[in-house]
PDB file of N, CA and C in Angstrom:
ATOM      1  N   UNK T1243     -11.917  25.473 172.103  1.00 42.00           N
ATOM      2  CA  UNK T1243     -11.164  26.660 171.735  1.00 42.00           C
ATOM      3  C   UNK T1243     -10.563  26.351 170.656  1.00 42.00           C
ATOM      4  N   UNK T1244     -10.077  27.423 169.954  1.00 43.00           N
ATOM      5  CA  UNK T1244      -9.577  27.026 168.484  1.00 43.00           C
ATOM      6  C   UNK T1244      -8.323  27.883 168.843  1.00 43.00           C
ATOM      7  N   UNK T1245      -7.105  26.559 167.448  1.00 41.00           N
ATOM      8  CA  UNK T1245      -5.765  27.102 168.128  1.00 41.00           C
ATOM      9  C   UNK T1245      -5.767  27.923 166.175  1.00 41.00           C
ATOM     10  N   UNK T1246      -4.784  28.978 166.613  1.00 43.00           N
ATOM     11  CA  UNK T1246      -4.570  29.804 164.825  1.00 43.00           C
ATOM     12  C   UNK T1246      -3.427  29.811 164.697  1.00 43.00           C
ATOM     13  N   UNK T1247      -3.203  29.625 163.706  1.00 37.00           N
ATOM     14  CA  UNK T1247      -1.895  29.261 163.119  1.00 37.00           C
ATOM     15  C   UNK T1247      -1.178  30.803 163.237  1.00 37.00           C
ATOM     16  N   UNK T1248       0.620  30.442 163.687  1.00 35.00           N
ATOM     17  CA  UNK T1248       1.583  31.273 163.688  1.00 35.00           C
ATOM     18  C   UNK T1248       1.260  32.321 162.140  1.00 35.00           C
ATOM     19  N   UNK T1249       1.847  33.263 161.722  1.00 37.00           N
ATOM     20  CA  UNK T1249       2.044  33.111 160.389  1.00 37.00           C
ATOM     21  C   UNK T1249       3.707  32.647 160.034  1.00 37.00           C
ATOM     22  N   UNK T1250       4.486  32.048 160.894  1.00 41.00           N
ATOM     23  CA  UNK T1250       5.679  31.138 160.759  1.00 41.00           C
ATOM     24  C   UNK T1250       5.558  29.829 159.941  1.00 41.00           C
ATOM     25  N   UNK T1251       4.728  29.590 160.763  1.00 36.00           N
ATOM     26  CA  UNK T1251       3.808  28.298 160.270  1.00 36.00           C
ATOM     27  C   UNK T1251       3.667  28.144 158.995  1.00 36.00           C
ATOM     28  N   UNK T1252       2.545  29.523 158.775  1.00 38.00           N
ATOM     29  CA  UNK T1252       1.913  29.456 157.945  1.00 38.00           C
ATOM     30  C   UNK T1252       2.797  29.354 156.397  1.00 38.00           C
ATOM     31  N   UNK T1253       3.990  30.182 156.442  1.00 38.00           N
ATOM     32  CA  UNK T1253       5.121  29.987 155.634  1.00 38.00           C
ATOM     33  C   UNK T1253       5.919  29.012 155.198  1.00 38.00           C
ATOM     34  N   UNK T1254       5.834  27.708 156.333  1.00 40.00           N
ATOM     35  CA  UNK T1254       6.270  27.479 156.365  1.00 40.00           C
ATOM     36  C   UNK T1254       5.956  25.767 155.832  1.00 40.00           C
ATOM     37  N   UNK T1255       4.758  25.687 155.277  1.00 38.00           N
ATOM     38  CA  UNK T1255       3.449  24.741 155.063  1.00 38.00           C
ATOM     39  C   UNK T1255       4.060  24.540 153.259  1.00 38.00           C
ATOM     40  N   UNK T1256       3.978  23.275 153.017  1.00 39.00           N
ATOM     41  CA  UNK T1256       3.949  23.489 151.558  1.00 39.00           C
ATOM     42  C   UNK T1256       3.080  23.544 150.473  1.00 39.00           C
ATOM     43  N   UNK T1257       3.013  23.645 149.393  1.00 43.00           N
ATOM     44  CA  UNK T1257       2.224  24.222 148.554  1.00 43.00           C
ATOM     45  C   UNK T1257       1.469  23.000 148.313  1.00 43.00           C
ATOM     46  N   UNK T1258       0.557  22.904 147.861  1.00 43.00           N
ATOM     47  CA  UNK T1258      -0.689  21.716 147.985  1.00 43.00           C
ATOM     48  C   UNK T1258       0.281  21.315 146.655  1.00 43.00           C
ATOM     49  N   UNK T1259      -0.640  19.619 146.904  1.00 43.00           N
ATOM     50  CA  UNK T1259      -0.340  18.519 146.454  1.00 43.00           C
ATOM     51  C   UNK T1259      -0.243  18.850 144.651  1.00 43.00           C
ATOM     52  N   UNK T1260      -1.335  19.851 144.127  1.00 44.00           N
ATOM     53  CA  UNK T1260      -2.067  19.932 142.916  1.00 44.00           C
ATOM     54  C   UNK T1260      -1.257  21.145 142.326  1.00 44.00           C
ATOM     55  N   UNK T1261      -0.290  21.844 143.398  1.00 48.00           N
ATOM     56  CA  UNK T1261       0.328  22.701 142.496  1.00 48.00           C
ATOM     57  C   UNK T1261       1.965  22.521 142.781  1.00 48.00           C
ATOM     58  N   UNK T1262       2.163  21.307 143.109  1.00 44.00           N
ATOM     59  CA  UNK T1262       3.763  20.911 143.595  1.00 44.00           C
ATOM     60  C   UNK T1262       4.670  20.791 142.204  1.00 44.00           C
ATOM     61  N   UNK T1263       3.691  20.065 140.594  1.00 53.00           N
ATOM     62  CA  UNK T1263       4.735  20.176 139.844  1.00 53.00           C
ATOM     63  C   UNK T1263       4.649  21.345 138.659  1.00 53.00           C
ATOM     64  N   UNK T1264       3.494  21.615 138.388  1.00 59.00           N
ATOM     65  CA  UNK T1264       3.394  22.465 137.741  1.00 59.00           C
ATOM     66  C   UNK T1264       2.812  23.416 137.556  1.00 59.00           C
ATOM     67  N   UNK T1265       2.950  24.136 139.111  1.00 67.00           N
ATOM     68  CA  UNK T1265       1.939  25.018 139.091  1.00 67.00           C
ATOM     69  C   UNK T1265       0.665  25.179 138.859  1.00 67.00           C
ATOM     70  N   UNK T1266      -0.022  24.866 138.254  1.00 74.00           N
ATOM     71  CA  UNK T1266      -1.014  24.793 137.861  1.00 74.00           C
ATOM     72  C   UNK T1266      -2.090  23.806 138.424  1.00 74.00           C
ATOM     73  N   UNK T1267      -3.295  23.946 138.937  1.00 81.00           N
ATOM     74  CA  UNK T1267      -4.086  22.612 139.841  1.00 81.00           C
ATOM     75  C   UNK T1267      -4.032  21.590 138.622  1.00 81.00           C
ATOM     76  N   UNK T1268      -3.551  20.378 139.351  1.00 85.00           N
ATOM     77  CA  UNK T1268      -4.304  18.832 138.092  1.00 85.00           C
ATOM     78  C   UNK T1268      -5.534  18.493 139.730  1.00 85.00           C
ATOM     79  N   UNK T1269      -6.025  17.673 138.778  1.00 89.00           N
ATOM     80  CA  UNK T1269      -6.869  16.861 139.526  1.00 89.00           C
ATOM     81  C   UNK T1269      -6.670  15.431 139.163  1.00 89.00           C
ATOM     82  N   UNK T1270      -6.638  14.344 140.558  1.00 91.00           N
ATOM     83  CA  UNK T1270      -6.871  13.543 140.423  1.00 91.00           C
ATOM     84  C   UNK T1270      -8.307  12.388 140.687  1.00 91.00           C
ATOM     85  N   UNK T1271      -9.260  11.745 140.099  1.00 91.00           N
ATOM     86  CA  UNK T1271      -9.950  11.551 140.408  1.00 91.00           C
ATOM     87  C   UNK T1271     -10.137   9.857 140.663  1.00 91.00           C
ATOM     88  N   UNK T1272     -10.916   9.383 142.165  1.00 89.00           N
ATOM     89  CA  UNK T1272     -10.997   7.858 142.099  1.00 89.00           C
ATOM     90  C   UNK T1272     -12.277   6.970 142.072  1.00 89.00           C
ATOM     91  N   UNK T1273     -12.667   6.626 141.669  1.00 87.00           N
ATOM     92  CA  UNK T1273     -13.783   6.344 141.776  1.00 87.00           C
ATOM     93  C   UNK T1273     -13.932   5.055 141.088  1.00 87.00           C
ATOM     94  N   UNK T1274     -15.139   4.514 141.233  1.00 86.00           N
ATOM     95  CA  UNK T1274     -15.445   2.695 141.401  1.00 86.00           C
ATOM     96  C   UNK T1274     -15.586   2.224 139.998  1.00 86.00           C
ATOM     97  N   UNK T1275     -15.549   2.739 138.755  1.00 84.00           N
ATOM     98  CA  UNK T1275     -15.973   2.392 137.873  1.00 84.00           C
ATOM     99  C   UNK T1275     -15.841   3.759 136.747  1.00 84.00           C
ATOM    100  N   UNK T1276     -16.061   3.506 135.501  1.00 82.00           N
ATOM    101  CA  UNK T1276     -16.121   4.800 134.482  1.00 82.00           C
ATOM    102  C   UNK T1276     -17.371   4.600 133.069  1.00 82.00           C
ATOM    103  N   UNK T1277     -17.895   4.403 132.199  1.00 80.00           N
ATOM    104  CA  UNK T1277     -18.980   4.113 131.348  1.00 80.00           C
ATOM    105  C   UNK T1277     -17.690   3.171 130.217  1.00 80.00           C
ATOM    106  N   UNK T1278     -17.914   1.768 130.164  1.00 75.00           N
ATOM    107  CA  UNK T1278     -18.964   2.185 129.420  1.00 75.00           C
ATOM    108  C   UNK T1278     -20.393   1.296 130.995  1.00 75.00           C
ATOM    109  N   UNK T1279     -19.042   0.601 131.829  1.00 75.00           N
ATOM    110  CA  UNK T1279     -19.773   0.807 133.154  1.00 75.00           C
ATOM    111  C   UNK T1279     -21.090   1.268 133.159  1.00 75.00           C
ATOM    112  N   UNK T1280     -22.374   1.535 133.768  1.00 76.00           N
ATOM    113  CA  UNK T1280     -23.581   1.514 133.716  1.00 76.00           C
ATOM    114  C   UNK T1280     -23.800   2.374 135.140  1.00 76.00           C
ATOM    115  N   UNK T1281     -24.768   3.814 135.390  1.00 78.00           N
ATOM    116  CA  UNK T1281     -24.855   4.404 136.606  1.00 78.00           C
ATOM    117  C   UNK T1281     -24.603   5.528 136.472  1.00 78.00           C
ATOM    118  N   UNK T1282     -25.254   6.375 137.440  1.00 85.00           N
ATOM    119  CA  UNK T1282     -24.898   7.835 137.311  1.00 85.00           C
ATOM    120  C   UNK T1282     -23.433   8.374 138.183  1.00 85.00           C
ATOM    121  N   UNK T1283     -22.933   7.563 138.748  1.00 87.00           N
ATOM    122  CA  UNK T1283     -21.558   8.411 139.011  1.00 87.00           C
ATOM    123  C   UNK T1283     -20.177   8.578 138.224  1.00 87.00           C
ATOM    124  N   UNK T1284     -20.655   7.058 137.175  1.00 86.00           N
ATOM    125  CA  UNK T1284     -19.630   6.544 136.854  1.00 86.00           C
ATOM    126  C   UNK T1284     -19.886   7.856 135.372  1.00 86.00           C
ATOM    127  N   UNK T1285     -21.273   8.562 135.148  1.00 89.00           N
ATOM    128  CA  UNK T1285     -21.622   9.569 133.468  1.00 89.00           C
ATOM    129  C   UNK T1285     -20.860  10.779 134.011  1.00 89.00           C
ATOM    130  N   UNK T1286     -21.487  10.607 135.674  1.00 91.00           N
ATOM    131  CA  UNK T1286     -20.537  12.352 136.282  1.00 91.00           C
ATOM    132  C   UNK T1286     -19.558  12.002 135.976  1.00 91.00           C
ATOM    133  N   UNK T1287     -18.485  11.173 136.168  1.00 90.00           N
ATOM    134  CA  UNK T1287     -17.039  11.273 136.227  1.00 90.00           C
ATOM    135  C   UNK T1287     -16.549  11.456 134.875  1.00 90.00           C
ATOM    136  N   UNK T1288     -16.587  10.563 134.206  1.00 89.00           N
ATOM    137  CA  UNK T1288     -16.781  11.385 132.436  1.00 89.00           C
ATOM    138  C   UNK T1288     -16.813  12.103 131.571  1.00 89.00           C
ATOM    139  N   UNK T1289     -18.690  12.662 132.486  1.00 91.00           N
ATOM    140  CA  UNK T1289     -18.335  14.619 132.483  1.00 91.00           C
ATOM    141  C   UNK T1289     -17.846  15.402 132.950  1.00 91.00           C
ATOM    142  N   UNK T1290     -17.435  15.045 133.982  1.00 91.00           N
ATOM    143  CA  UNK T1290     -16.232  15.855 134.636  1.00 91.00           C
ATOM    144  C   UNK T1290     -15.068  16.461 133.850  1.00 91.00           C
ATOM    145  N   UNK T1291     -13.885  15.456 133.748  1.00 90.00           N
ATOM    146  CA  UNK T1291     -12.980  14.745 133.353  1.00 90.00           C
ATOM    147  C   UNK T1291     -13.467  15.379 131.933  1.00 90.00           C
ATOM    148  N   UNK T1292     -14.355  14.922 130.941  1.00 89.00           N
ATOM    149  CA  UNK T1292     -14.086  16.362 129.816  1.00 89.00           C
ATOM    150  C   UNK T1292     -14.234  17.745 130.180  1.00 89.00           C
ATOM    151  N   UNK T1293     -15.179  18.123 131.034  1.00 91.00           N
ATOM    152  CA  UNK T1293     -15.175  19.647 131.335  1.00 91.00           C
ATOM    153  C   UNK T1293     -13.587  20.592 131.894  1.00 91.00           C
ATOM    154  N   UNK T1294     -12.915  19.465 132.629  1.00 90.00           N
ATOM    155  CA  UNK T1294     -11.943  19.613 132.535  1.00 90.00           C
ATOM    156  C   UNK T1294     -10.901  19.688 131.325  1.00 90.00           C
ATOM    157  N   UNK T1295     -11.215  18.703 131.023  1.00 87.00           N
ATOM    158  CA  UNK T1295      -9.990  19.165 129.226  1.00 87.00           C
ATOM    159  C   UNK T1295     -10.175  20.612 129.030  1.00 87.00           C
ATOM    160  N   UNK T1296     -11.785  20.379 128.680  1.00 88.00           N
ATOM    161  CA  UNK T1296     -11.832  21.578 127.561  1.00 88.00           C
ATOM    162  C   UNK T1296     -11.598  22.996 128.001  1.00 88.00           C
ATOM    163  N   UNK T1297     -11.065  23.420 129.771  1.00 87.00           N
ATOM    164  CA  UNK T1297     -10.326  24.767 130.124  1.00 87.00           C
ATOM    165  C   UNK T1297      -9.681  24.227 130.630  1.00 87.00           C
ATOM    166  N   UNK T1298      -9.117  23.258 130.117  1.00 85.00           N
ATOM    167  CA  UNK T1298      -7.334  22.809 129.774  1.00 85.00           C
ATOM    168  C   UNK T1298      -7.059  22.415 131.488  1.00 85.00           C
ATOM    169  N   UNK T1299      -7.250  22.077 132.144  1.00 86.00           N
ATOM    170  CA  UNK T1299      -7.047  21.744 133.468  1.00 86.00           C
ATOM    171  C   UNK T1299      -6.311  20.263 133.435  1.00 86.00           C
ATOM    172  N   UNK T1300      -5.577  19.757 133.549  1.00 86.00           N
ATOM    173  CA  UNK T1300      -4.943  18.250 133.509  1.00 86.00           C
ATOM    174  C   UNK T1300      -5.431  17.412 134.875  1.00 86.00           C
ATOM    175  N   UNK T1301      -6.261  16.568 134.307  1.00 88.00           N
ATOM    176  CA  UNK T1301      -6.644  15.281 135.107  1.00 88.00           C
ATOM    177  C   UNK T1301      -6.926  13.887 135.070  1.00 88.00           C
ATOM    178  N   UNK T1302      -6.417  13.418 135.737  1.00 88.00           N
ATOM    179  CA  UNK T1302      -7.005  11.755 135.301  1.00 88.00           C
ATOM    180  C   UNK T1302      -7.364  10.724 136.353  1.00 88.00           C
ATOM    181  N   UNK T1303      -7.601   9.824 136.110  1.00 90.00           N
ATOM    182  CA  UNK T1303      -8.302   9.123 137.066  1.00 90.00           C
ATOM    183  C   UNK T1303      -7.825   7.262 137.217  1.00 90.00           C
ATOM    184  N   UNK T1304      -8.526   7.040 138.839  1.00 91.00           N
ATOM    185  CA  UNK T1304      -8.277   5.554 139.220  1.00 91.00           C
ATOM    186  C   UNK T1304      -9.107   5.270 139.718  1.00 91.00           C
ATOM    187  N   UNK T1305      -9.715   4.046 138.741  1.00 90.00           N
ATOM    188  CA  UNK T1305     -10.542   3.375 138.276  1.00 90.00           C
ATOM    189  C   UNK T1305     -10.653   1.912 138.775  1.00 90.00           C
ATOM    190  N   UNK T1306     -11.240   0.842 138.769  1.00 89.00           N
ATOM    191  CA  UNK T1306     -11.535  -0.393 139.022  1.00 89.00           C
ATOM    192  C   UNK T1306     -11.872  -0.853 137.818  1.00 89.00           C
ATOM    193  N   UNK T1307     -11.324  -2.329 136.928  1.00 85.00           N
ATOM    194  CA  UNK T1307     -11.711  -2.479 136.156  1.00 85.00           C
ATOM    195  C   UNK T1307     -12.184  -4.262 136.621  1.00 85.00           C
ATOM    196  N   UNK T1308     -13.720  -4.766 136.375  1.00 80.00           N
ATOM    197  CA  UNK T1308     -13.967  -6.583 136.728  1.00 80.00           C
ATOM    198  C   UNK T1308     -13.448  -6.650 135.026  1.00 80.00           C
ATOM    199  N   UNK T1309     -13.080  -7.879 135.149  1.00 73.00           N
ATOM    200  CA  UNK T1309     -13.073  -8.705 134.000  1.00 73.00           C
ATOM    201  C   UNK T1309     -13.820  -9.092 133.026  1.00 73.00           C
ATOM    202  N   UNK T1310     -14.979  -8.935 133.429  1.00 70.00           N
ATOM    203  CA  UNK T1310     -15.995  -9.204 132.327  1.00 70.00           C
ATOM    204  C   UNK T1310     -16.197  -8.396 132.003  1.00 70.00           C
ATOM    205  N   UNK T1311     -15.823  -6.646 132.490  1.00 69.00           N
ATOM    206  CA  UNK T1311     -16.370  -5.486 131.672  1.00 69.00           C
ATOM    207  C   UNK T1311     -15.329  -5.773 130.432  1.00 69.00           C
ATOM    208  N   UNK T1312     -16.884  -4.728 129.294  1.00 63.00           N
ATOM    209  CA  UNK T1312     -16.111  -4.577 127.715  1.00 63.00           C
ATOM    210  C   UNK T1312     -14.553  -3.406 127.653  1.00 63.00           C
ATOM    211  N   UNK T1313     -13.766  -3.763 126.918  1.00 65.00           N
ATOM    212  CA  UNK T1313     -12.068  -2.586 127.168  1.00 65.00           C
ATOM    213  C   UNK T1313     -13.107  -1.387 126.609  1.00 65.00           C
ATOM    214  N   UNK T1314     -12.062  -0.623 128.391  1.00 62.00           N
ATOM    215  CA  UNK T1314     -13.211   0.516 127.905  1.00 62.00           C
ATOM    216  C   UNK T1314     -12.446   1.658 127.121  1.00 62.00           C
ATOM    217  N   UNK T1315     -13.330   2.763 126.275  1.00 61.00           N
ATOM    218  CA  UNK T1315     -12.933   3.333 125.541  1.00 61.00           C
ATOM    219  C   UNK T1315     -11.375   4.021 125.269  1.00 61.00           C
ATOM    220  N   UNK T1316     -11.083   4.589 124.191  1.00 64.00           N
ATOM    221  CA  UNK T1316      -9.085   5.222 124.440  1.00 64.00           C
ATOM    222  C   UNK T1316      -9.851   6.092 124.501  1.00 64.00           C
ATOM    223  N   UNK T1317      -9.413   6.802 125.763  1.00 60.00           N
ATOM    224  CA  UNK T1317      -9.372   8.399 125.599  1.00 60.00           C
ATOM    225  C   UNK T1317      -7.849   9.291 125.601  1.00 60.00           C
ATOM    226  N   UNK T1318      -7.575   9.764 124.309  1.00 59.00           N
ATOM    227  CA  UNK T1318      -6.100  10.340 124.268  1.00 59.00           C
ATOM    228  C   UNK T1318      -6.184  11.317 124.821  1.00 59.00           C
ATOM    229  N   UNK T1319      -6.984  12.008 125.763  1.00 69.00           N
ATOM    230  CA  UNK T1319      -6.858  13.272 126.137  1.00 69.00           C
ATOM    231  C   UNK T1319      -6.399  13.236 127.440  1.00 69.00           C
ATOM    232  N   UNK T1320      -6.952  12.305 128.442  1.00 79.00           N
ATOM    233  CA  UNK T1320      -7.119  12.041 129.568  1.00 79.00           C
ATOM    234  C   UNK T1320      -6.887  11.303 130.247  1.00 79.00           C
ATOM    235  N   UNK T1321      -5.823  10.533 131.174  1.00 84.00           N
ATOM    236  CA  UNK T1321      -4.969   8.564 131.833  1.00 84.00           C
ATOM    237  C   UNK T1321      -6.952   8.357 132.404  1.00 84.00           C
ATOM    238  N   UNK T1322      -6.051   7.575 131.939  1.00 85.00           N
ATOM    239  CA  UNK T1322      -6.797   6.687 133.245  1.00 85.00           C
ATOM    240  C   UNK T1322      -6.240   5.153 133.535  1.00 85.00           C
ATOM    241  N   UNK T1323      -5.778   5.514 134.987  1.00 86.00           N
ATOM    242  CA  UNK T1323      -5.262   4.098 135.309  1.00 86.00           C
ATOM    243  C   UNK T1323      -6.229   2.607 136.340  1.00 86.00           C
ATOM    244  N   UNK T1324      -6.022   1.929 135.516  1.00 86.00           N
ATOM    245  CA  UNK T1324      -7.644   1.193 135.936  1.00 86.00           C
ATOM    246  C   UNK T1324      -6.403  -0.212 137.387  1.00 86.00           C
ATOM    247  N   UNK T1325      -7.682  -0.686 137.669  1.00 88.00           N
ATOM    248  CA  UNK T1325      -7.267  -2.161 138.505  1.00 88.00           C
ATOM    249  C   UNK T1325      -7.875  -2.670 138.616  1.00 88.00           C
ATOM    250  N   UNK T1326      -7.575  -4.316 138.419  1.00 87.00           N
ATOM    251  CA  UNK T1326      -8.384  -5.233 138.778  1.00 87.00           C
ATOM    252  C   UNK T1326      -9.709  -5.142 139.851  1.00 87.00           C
ATOM    253  N   UNK T1327     -10.369  -5.531 140.011  1.00 88.00           N
ATOM    254  CA  UNK T1327     -11.257  -6.245 140.666  1.00 88.00           C
ATOM    255  C   UNK T1327     -11.708  -7.438 140.469  1.00 88.00           C
ATOM    256  N   UNK T1328     -11.340  -8.402 141.523  1.00 87.00           N
ATOM    257  CA  UNK T1328     -11.118  -9.894 142.309  1.00 87.00           C
ATOM    258  C   UNK T1328     -13.010  -9.581 142.548  1.00 87.00           C
ATOM    259  N   UNK T1329     -13.494  -8.856 142.724  1.00 86.00           N
ATOM    260  CA  UNK T1329     -14.857  -8.891 143.005  1.00 86.00           C
ATOM    261  C   UNK T1329     -15.490  -7.983 143.876  1.00 86.00           C
ATOM    262  N   UNK T1330     -16.902  -8.708 144.966  1.00 85.00           N
ATOM    263  CA  UNK T1330     -17.366  -7.643 145.750  1.00 85.00           C
ATOM    264  C   UNK T1330     -17.484  -8.486 147.339  1.00 85.00           C
ATOM    265  N   UNK T1331     -17.082  -7.930 148.420  1.00 89.00           N
ATOM    266  CA  UNK T1331     -17.613  -7.871 149.510  1.00 89.00           C
ATOM    267  C   UNK T1331     -19.003  -7.455 150.012  1.00 89.00           C
ATOM    268  N   UNK T1332     -19.925  -7.789 150.251  1.00 91.00           N
ATOM    269  CA  UNK T1332     -21.200  -6.418 150.650  1.00 91.00           C
ATOM    270  C   UNK T1332     -20.833  -6.141 150.045  1.00 91.00           C
ATOM    271  N   UNK T1333     -20.844  -5.746 148.823  1.00 84.00           N
ATOM    272  CA  UNK T1333     -21.185  -4.552 147.797  1.00 84.00           C
ATOM    273  C   UNK T1333     -20.382  -3.724 147.486  1.00 84.00           C
ATOM    274  N   UNK T1334     -18.681  -4.054 147.874  1.00 85.00           N
ATOM    275  CA  UNK T1334     -17.501  -3.358 148.495  1.00 85.00           C
ATOM    276  C   UNK T1334     -16.846  -4.133 147.093  1.00 85.00           C
ATOM    277  N   UNK T1335     -15.857  -3.429 146.420  1.00 87.00           N
ATOM    278  CA  UNK T1335     -15.124  -3.818 145.501  1.00 87.00           C
ATOM    279  C   UNK T1335     -13.860  -4.535 146.030  1.00 87.00           C
ATOM    280  N   UNK T1336     -13.557  -5.649 145.579  1.00 90.00           N
ATOM    281  CA  UNK T1336     -12.586  -6.308 146.167  1.00 90.00           C
ATOM    282  C   UNK T1336     -10.888  -5.763 145.450  1.00 90.00           C
ATOM    283  N   UNK T1337      -9.620  -4.738 145.541  1.00 89.00           N
ATOM    284  CA  UNK T1337      -9.100  -4.487 144.934  1.00 89.00           C
ATOM    285  C   UNK T1337      -7.666  -4.340 145.405  1.00 89.00           C
ATOM    286  N   UNK T1338      -7.132  -5.478 145.607  1.00 90.00           N
ATOM    287  CA  UNK T1338      -5.358  -5.105 146.745  1.00 90.00           C
ATOM    288  C   UNK T1338      -4.820  -4.359 145.948  1.00 90.00           C
ATOM    289  N   UNK T1339      -4.920  -4.001 144.047  1.00 89.00           N
ATOM    290  CA  UNK T1339      -3.661  -3.582 143.720  1.00 89.00           C
ATOM    291  C   UNK T1339      -4.207  -1.826 143.149  1.00 89.00           C
ATOM    292  N   UNK T1340      -5.162  -1.262 144.186  1.00 90.00           N
ATOM    293  CA  UNK T1340      -6.005   0.104 143.989  1.00 90.00           C
ATOM    294  C   UNK T1340      -4.878   0.710 144.659  1.00 90.00           C
ATOM    295  N   UNK T1341      -4.411   0.920 146.076  1.00 90.00           N
ATOM    296  CA  UNK T1341      -3.232   1.470 145.873  1.00 90.00           C
ATOM    297  C   UNK T1341      -1.636   1.300 145.454  1.00 90.00           C
ATOM    298  N   UNK T1342      -2.227   1.054 144.844  1.00 89.00           N
ATOM    299  CA  UNK T1342      -0.497   0.917 143.820  1.00 89.00           C
ATOM    300  C   UNK T1342      -1.128   1.537 142.416  1.00 89.00           C
ATOM    301  N   UNK T1343      -2.371   1.450 141.514  1.00 88.00           N
ATOM    302  CA  UNK T1343      -2.441   2.292 140.729  1.00 88.00           C
ATOM    303  C   UNK T1343      -2.697   3.676 140.811  1.00 88.00           C
ATOM    304  N   UNK T1344      -3.567   3.885 142.645  1.00 88.00           N
ATOM    305  CA  UNK T1344      -3.193   5.276 142.712  1.00 88.00           C
ATOM    306  C   UNK T1344      -1.513   5.728 143.028  1.00 88.00           C
ATOM    307  N   UNK T1345      -0.606   5.049 143.456  1.00 87.00           N
ATOM    308  CA  UNK T1345       0.719   6.199 143.862  1.00 87.00           C
ATOM    309  C   UNK T1345       0.951   5.498 142.318  1.00 87.00           C
ATOM    310  N   UNK T1346       0.554   4.908 140.912  1.00 86.00           N
ATOM    311  CA  UNK T1346       1.197   5.041 139.550  1.00 86.00           C
ATOM    312  C   UNK T1346       1.023   6.213 139.239  1.00 86.00           C
ATOM    313  N   UNK T1347      -0.086   7.066 139.051  1.00 86.00           N
ATOM    314  CA  UNK T1347      -1.460   7.845 138.898  1.00 86.00           C
ATOM    315  C   UNK T1347      -0.904   9.364 139.232  1.00 86.00           C
ATOM    316  N   UNK T1348      -0.439   9.075 140.611  1.00 84.00           N
ATOM    317  CA  UNK T1348       0.428  10.056 141.592  1.00 84.00           C
ATOM    318  C   UNK T1348       1.830  10.646 140.715  1.00 84.00           C
ATOM    319  N   UNK T1349       2.324   9.976 140.905  1.00 77.00           N
ATOM    320  CA  UNK T1349       3.760  10.263 139.709  1.00 77.00           C
ATOM    321  C   UNK T1349       3.830  11.104 138.682  1.00 77.00           C
TER     322      UNK T1349
END
């Protein structure tokens, strides 16, 4: 049985995170890596960030950075927050600082 929300509950709900500060949508991408690290998702994330920039939607990304990676290219229009990756465990990056990087990006 589905529960419907009353109109009173709908009016009291807070505005979505993306509209709190500016009244305009903002996008925070959370990904594994960005180019120059090779990979389809990395290239797609960079492409979608450029596309959002081109239509005036503010966006940023939080990604990992391995010590062995080359320095990321500077992008003056889109902020990129990096968290250090200490390696991988079962193909999953280990990055204790990732939650703090996300918190930094949200502020």
